[in-house]
Amino acid sequence: MFKLILKNLRLAILSNQREKNLANIISKQILLLTKNKSEINILDYGSGFEPLVINLIYKNIEKKYKKINICCCDFYKNKEINLLNKKNKNIKFLKINDLRSMKKKYDISICADVLHHAGIDNLKIIKNILFFLRNKSTYILIKDHYEYSIFSRSVLRFMDFIGNYYNGVTIPKKYFTRDLFSTVVKKSNLKIYKAIEDYRYYSKIFLFFSNPKLHFIKILKKWLL
């Protein structure tokens, strides 16, 4: 009951504002990265159980290409896969383990607010995710958070609680620092192709919760040896 109340409270207050803003900026980057293509392949890694962002992205770009192939993956159960595929006709949903056995390549992989849930203290898991995405795609778009102090960490944890607790997602204990994320990128044999920071995902009326410095997007690309 508490989770249902929390979900409805979040929807009433935010009206999916974050999702709309996030979809808009990611859509713009997809169009820039694939402007010479008529058919594109997109992977949404860790898409979750309410894939609103990727559906909004599809609507934003559907008229720009002859064909758009979108695959979403997460730790789904068979029942969840079937339900998601019925609800989302333009997107294919797969289990992460099934995706690992496929040889398909993607123009861009999206990993939005996923890495910090893997555990910042366990960088091996994060590097494994980046290695996997590096081998699957030309570009990797990471959307995540920076913390600067105990206060900013607390703000981010509260935001995660409001946004994810009702889905049963574990709330992180800490987030990336700028230096830590740069280190992870280098150790994953990736380079930062483009950085998008200081973008506001929430209205200013939410005060410090809307601080654009807490959010970042990095578009990563493999080093050419």
CSV table of C-alpha atoms in Angstrom, one decimal:
chain,number,residue,atom,x,y,z
A,1,MET,CA,0.0,0.0,0.0
A,2,PHE,CA,2.8,2.4,0.9
A,3,LYS,CA,4.6,1.7,-2.4
A,4,LEU,CA,1.3,2.4,-4.4
A,5,ILE,CA,0.9,5.7,-2.5
A,6,LEU,CA,4.5,6.7,-3.2
A,7,LYS,CA,4.1,5.9,-6.9
A,8,ASN,CA,0.9,8.0,-7.2
A,9,LEU,CA,2.5,10.8,-5.1
A,10,ARG,CA,5.5,10.9,-7.5
A,11,LEU,CA,3.2,11.0,-10.5
A,12,ALA,CA,1.1,13.8,-9.0
A,13,ILE,CA,4.1,16.0,-8.1
A,14,LEU,CA,6.4,15.4,-11.1
A,15,SER,CA,4.0,14.4,-13.9
A,16,ASN,CA,6.7,12.5,-15.6
A,17,GLN,CA,8.7,15.7,-16.1
A,18,ARG,CA,12.1,14.0,-15.6
A,19,GLU,CA,11.2,11.3,-18.1
A,20,LYS,CA,10.1,13.7,-20.8
A,21,ASN,CA,13.1,15.9,-20.4
A,22,LEU,CA,15.4,12.9,-20.4
A,23,ALA,CA,13.8,11.5,-23.5
A,24,ASN,CA,14.1,14.8,-25.3
A,25,ILE,CA,17.8,15.2,-24.7
A,26,ILE,CA,18.6,11.6,-25.5
A,27,SER,CA,16.5,11.7,-28.7
A,28,LYS,CA,18.5,14.8,-29.8
A,29,GLN,CA,21.8,12.9,-29.3
A,30,ILE,CA,20.6,9.9,-31.2
A,31,LEU,CA,19.6,12.0,-34.2
A,32,LEU,CA,23.1,13.7,-34.1
A,33,LEU,CA,25.0,10.4,-33.8
A,34,THR,CA,23.0,8.6,-36.6
A,35,LYS,CA,22.1,11.5,-38.9
A,36,ASN,CA,23.4,9.7,-42.0
A,37,LYS,CA,21.5,6.4,-41.3
A,38,SER,CA,18.1,5.4,-42.6
A,39,GLU,CA,17.9,2.4,-40.2
A,40,ILE,CA,19.1,2.4,-36.6
A,41,ASN,CA,19.5,-0.1,-33.8
A,42,ILE,CA,19.2,1.0,-30.2
A,43,LEU,CA,19.8,-1.0,-27.0
A,44,ASP,CA,18.3,0.2,-23.7
A,45,TYR,CA,20.3,-1.5,-21.0
A,46,GLY,CA,18.5,-1.8,-17.6
A,47,SER,CA,15.3,-0.4,-19.0
A,48,GLY,CA,13.2,-1.4,-16.0
A,49,PHE,CA,9.5,-2.4,-15.7
A,50,GLU,CA,8.0,1.0,-16.7
A,51,PRO,CA,9.9,1.9,-19.9
A,52,LEU,CA,8.4,5.3,-20.4
A,53,VAL,CA,11.6,7.0,-21.5
A,54,ILE,CA,12.4,4.6,-24.4
A,55,ASN,CA,8.8,4.9,-25.6
A,56,LEU,CA,9.0,8.7,-25.6
A,57,ILE,CA,12.3,8.4,-27.5
A,58,TYR,CA,10.7,6.2,-30.1
A,59,LYS,CA,7.9,8.8,-30.6
A,60,ASN,CA,10.4,11.6,-30.9
A,61,ILE,CA,12.5,10.0,-33.6
A,62,GLU,CA,10.1,7.6,-35.4
A,63,LYS,CA,9.6,9.9,-38.4
A,64,LYS,CA,13.3,10.4,-38.9
A,65,TYR,CA,14.2,6.9,-40.0
A,66,LYS,CA,12.9,4.2,-42.3
A,67,LYS,CA,13.3,1.6,-39.7
A,68,ILE,CA,14.0,1.7,-35.9
A,69,ASN,CA,15.0,-1.4,-34.0
A,70,ILE,CA,14.9,-1.0,-30.3
A,71,CYS,CA,15.8,-3.7,-27.8
A,72,CYS,CA,15.3,-3.3,-24.0
A,73,CYS,CA,16.9,-5.7,-21.5
A,74,ASP,CA,16.9,-6.2,-17.8
A,75,PHE,CA,16.7,-9.0,-15.2
A,76,TYR,CA,13.2,-9.9,-16.3
A,77,LYS,CA,11.2,-13.0,-15.6
A,78,ASN,CA,9.3,-14.8,-18.4
A,79,LYS,CA,6.0,-13.4,-17.3
A,80,GLU,CA,7.3,-9.8,-17.2
A,81,ILE,CA,8.9,-10.3,-20.7
A,82,ASN,CA,5.5,-11.4,-22.2
A,83,LEU,CA,3.6,-8.6,-20.5
A,84,LEU,CA,6.1,-5.9,-21.7
A,85,ASN,CA,6.2,-7.2,-25.2
A,86,LYS,CA,2.4,-7.1,-25.4
A,87,LYS,CA,2.2,-3.5,-24.1
A,88,ASN,CA,5.1,-2.1,-26.2
A,89,LYS,CA,4.6,-3.0,-29.9
A,90,ASN,CA,7.5,-1.0,-31.2
A,91,ILE,CA,10.1,-2.4,-28.8
A,92,LYS,CA,11.5,-5.8,-28.1
A,93,PHE,CA,12.2,-6.9,-24.5
A,94,LEU,CA,14.8,-9.5,-23.6
A,95,LYS,CA,16.5,-10.9,-20.5
A,96,ILE,CA,20.1,-9.6,-20.1
A,97,ASN,CA,21.4,-13.2,-20.2
A,98,ASP,CA,19.6,-13.9,-23.5
A,99,LEU,CA,21.1,-10.7,-25.0
A,100,ARG,CA,24.6,-11.8,-24.1
A,101,SER,CA,24.4,-14.8,-26.3
A,102,MET,CA,23.3,-12.7,-29.3
A,103,LYS,CA,25.7,-11.3,-31.9
A,104,LYS,CA,23.6,-8.3,-32.8
A,105,LYS,CA,25.3,-4.9,-32.8
A,106,TYR,CA,23.8,-1.6,-32.0
A,107,ASP,CA,24.4,2.0,-33.1
A,108,ILE,CA,23.9,3.2,-29.6
A,109,SER,CA,23.4,1.7,-26.2
A,110,ILE,CA,21.5,3.7,-23.5
A,111,CYS,CA,22.3,3.1,-19.9
A,112,ALA,CA,20.2,5.7,-18.0
A,113,ASP,CA,20.4,5.9,-14.2
A,114,VAL,CA,21.5,2.3,-14.0
A,115,LEU,CA,25.2,2.2,-13.1
A,116,HIS,CA,24.9,3.6,-9.6
A,117,HIS,CA,22.4,0.9,-8.7
A,118,ALA,CA,25.1,-1.7,-9.5
A,119,GLY,CA,27.0,-0.3,-6.5
A,120,ILE,CA,29.7,2.3,-6.7
A,121,ASP,CA,31.8,0.3,-4.2
A,122,ASN,CA,31.8,-2.6,-6.6
A,123,LEU,CA,33.5,-1.1,-9.7
A,124,LYS,CA,34.1,-4.5,-11.1
A,125,ILE,CA,30.4,-4.9,-11.9
A,126,ILE,CA,30.3,-1.5,-13.5
A,127,LYS,CA,33.3,-2.1,-15.6
A,128,ASN,CA,31.8,-5.5,-16.7
A,129,ILE,CA,28.7,-3.6,-17.8
A,130,LEU,CA,30.7,-1.1,-19.8
A,131,PHE,CA,32.8,-3.8,-21.4
A,132,PHE,CA,29.7,-5.6,-22.5
A,133,LEU,CA,28.1,-2.4,-23.9
A,134,ARG,CA,31.5,-1.5,-25.6
A,135,ASN,CA,31.4,-4.8,-27.5
A,136,LYS,CA,27.8,-4.4,-28.4
A,137,SER,CA,27.6,-0.9,-29.7
A,138,THR,CA,29.3,2.0,-31.5
A,139,TYR,CA,28.3,4.6,-28.9
A,140,ILE,CA,27.3,4.2,-25.2
A,141,LEU,CA,25.2,6.9,-23.7
A,142,ILE,CA,25.4,7.0,-19.9
A,143,LYS,CA,23.0,9.1,-17.8
A,144,ASP,CA,24.0,9.2,-14.2
A,145,HIS,CA,24.7,11.3,-11.1
A,146,TYR,CA,27.5,13.1,-9.4
A,147,GLU,CA,27.8,13.6,-5.7
A,148,TYR,CA,29.9,16.3,-4.1
A,149,SER,CA,29.2,16.0,-0.4
A,150,ILE,CA,27.2,14.2,2.2
A,151,PHE,CA,24.4,16.7,1.5
A,152,SER,CA,24.3,16.1,-2.3
A,153,ARG,CA,24.5,12.3,-1.7
A,154,SER,CA,21.5,12.6,0.7
A,155,VAL,CA,19.5,14.6,-1.9
A,156,LEU,CA,20.2,11.9,-4.6
A,157,ARG,CA,19.3,9.1,-2.2
A,158,PHE,CA,16.0,10.8,-1.5
A,159,MET,CA,15.3,11.3,-5.2
A,160,ASP,CA,16.1,7.6,-5.8
A,161,PHE,CA,13.8,6.6,-3.0
A,162,ILE,CA,10.9,8.6,-4.4
A,163,GLY,CA,11.6,7.4,-8.0
A,164,ASN,CA,12.4,3.8,-7.4
A,165,TYR,CA,11.4,2.4,-4.0
A,166,TYR,CA,7.9,1.5,-5.2
A,167,ASN,CA,9.5,-0.7,-7.9
A,168,GLY,CA,11.5,-2.6,-5.3
A,169,VAL,CA,14.8,-1.2,-6.6
A,170,THR,CA,17.6,-1.0,-4.0
A,171,ILE,CA,18.5,2.6,-3.1
A,172,PRO,CA,22.3,3.3,-3.6
A,173,LYS,CA,24.5,4.3,-0.7
A,174,LYS,CA,26.7,6.6,-2.8
A,175,TYR,CA,27.2,8.0,-6.3
A,176,PHE,CA,29.9,8.8,-8.7
A,177,THR,CA,32.4,11.6,-8.2
A,178,ARG,CA,33.8,13.3,-11.3
A,179,ASP,CA,37.2,11.7,-10.8
A,180,LEU,CA,35.8,8.2,-10.1
A,181,PHE,CA,33.7,8.2,-13.3
A,182,SER,CA,36.7,9.3,-15.4
A,183,THR,CA,38.8,6.5,-13.9
A,184,VAL,CA,36.1,3.9,-14.6
A,185,VAL,CA,35.9,5.1,-18.3
A,186,LYS,CA,39.6,4.9,-18.8
A,187,LYS,CA,39.9,1.4,-17.2
A,188,SER,CA,37.1,0.2,-19.5
A,189,ASN,CA,39.2,1.2,-22.6
A,190,LEU,CA,36.6,3.9,-23.5
A,191,LYS,CA,36.9,7.6,-24.1
A,192,ILE,CA,34.4,10.4,-23.6
A,193,TYR,CA,33.2,11.4,-27.0
A,194,LYS,CA,30.8,14.1,-25.7
A,195,ALA,CA,29.7,15.4,-22.3
A,196,ILE,CA,26.4,17.0,-21.5
A,197,GLU,CA,26.2,18.6,-18.0
A,198,ASP,CA,24.3,21.4,-16.3
A,199,TYR,CA,21.0,20.2,-17.9
A,200,ARG,CA,18.0,20.7,-15.8
A,201,TYR,CA,15.7,17.7,-15.6
A,202,TYR,CA,13.3,19.1,-12.9
A,203,SER,CA,11.7,22.5,-12.5
A,204,LYS,CA,13.4,25.1,-10.4
A,205,ILE,CA,10.4,25.0,-8.0
A,206,PHE,CA,12.0,21.8,-6.5
A,207,LEU,CA,14.9,23.8,-5.3
A,208,PHE,CA,18.1,21.8,-4.6
A,209,PHE,CA,16.5,18.7,-6.0
A,210,SER,CA,16.5,20.3,-9.4
A,211,ASN,CA,20.3,21.2,-9.3
A,212,PRO,CA,21.6,20.4,-12.8
A,213,LYS,CA,25.1,19.7,-11.4
A,214,LEU,CA,23.8,16.5,-9.9
A,215,HIS,CA,23.2,15.0,-13.3
A,216,PHE,CA,25.4,14.1,-16.3
A,217,ILE,CA,25.3,12.5,-19.7
A,218,LYS,CA,28.4,11.1,-21.2
A,219,ILE,CA,28.6,9.6,-24.6
A,220,LEU,CA,31.4,7.0,-24.7
A,221,LYS,CA,33.2,5.4,-27.5
A,222,LYS,CA,35.8,2.7,-27.8
A,223,TRP,CA,39.5,3.6,-28.1
A,224,LEU,CA,40.8,2.8,-31.5
A,225,LEU,CA,44.0,0.7,-31.1
